[in-house]
Short mmCIF file of C-alpha atoms in Angstrom, two decimals:
data_model
loop_
_atom_site.label_atom_id
_atom_site.label_comp_id
_atom_site.label_asym_id
_atom_site.label_seq_id
_atom_site.Cartn_x
_atom_site.Cartn_y
_atom_site.Cartn_z
CA MET A 1 150.96 199.67 -81.21
CA SER A 2 147.66 197.94 -80.43
CA ASN A 3 146.51 201.14 -78.75
CA ASN A 4 146.98 202.98 -82.06
CA ASN A 5 145.03 200.26 -83.84
CA GLN A 6 142.25 200.59 -81.27
CA LEU A 7 142.15 204.35 -81.82
CA ARG A 8 142.08 203.89 -85.60
CA SER A 9 139.23 201.42 -85.23
CA ARG A 10 137.33 203.79 -82.94
CA ILE A 11 137.81 206.68 -85.40
CA LYS A 12 136.51 204.50 -88.23
CA ASN A 13 133.50 203.43 -86.16
CA LEU A 14 132.68 206.98 -85.09
CA LYS A 15 132.89 208.20 -88.69
CA SER A 16 130.53 205.42 -89.70
CA GLU A 17 128.12 206.34 -86.90
CA LEU A 18 128.19 209.99 -87.97
CA LEU A 19 127.40 209.05 -91.57
CA THR A 20 124.52 206.88 -90.38
CA LEU A 21 123.21 209.68 -88.17
CA ALA A 22 123.49 212.16 -91.03
CA THR A 23 121.28 209.97 -93.20
CA GLN A 24 118.69 209.58 -90.45
CA THR A 25 118.21 213.27 -89.67
CA LYS A 26 114.46 212.89 -89.39
CA GLU A 27 114.86 210.51 -86.46
CA ILE A 28 117.60 212.22 -84.48
CA THR A 29 118.36 215.55 -82.93
CA SER A 30 121.22 217.71 -84.02
CA ASN A 31 122.50 217.51 -80.44
CA ARG A 32 123.27 213.81 -80.89
CA MET A 33 125.24 214.55 -84.04
CA VAL A 34 127.19 217.30 -82.31
CA ASN A 35 128.02 214.94 -79.43
CA LYS A 36 129.28 212.24 -81.82
CA SER A 37 131.26 214.81 -83.77
CA GLN A 38 132.90 216.06 -80.58
CA GLU A 39 133.67 212.50 -79.53
CA LEU A 40 135.28 211.88 -82.91
CA ASP A 41 137.35 215.06 -82.57
CA GLU A 42 138.59 213.96 -79.14
CA VAL A 43 139.58 210.52 -80.40
CA ILE A 44 141.39 211.99 -83.41
CA VAL A 45 143.32 214.40 -81.18
CA SER A 46 144.25 211.53 -78.87
CA PHE A 47 145.38 209.47 -81.85
CA MET A 48 147.47 212.34 -83.23
CA LYS A 49 149.15 212.89 -79.86
CA LYS A 50 150.06 209.20 -79.64
CA GLU A 51 151.42 209.27 -83.20
CA LEU A 52 153.64 212.24 -82.32
CA ILE A 53 154.99 210.44 -79.26
CA ASN A 54 155.87 207.36 -81.30
#
């Protein structure tokens, strides 16, 4: 159960980071946003798999 909570927390943090990056587009490259977006996708998929198992 704590693993699910950790994944939820990580998803929330990654979403927050993406929003921050989106508002700072002058200071970042689109590559960084793509990397964070992909990381978020991977964490969400991992979370969904764990939810299906439980």
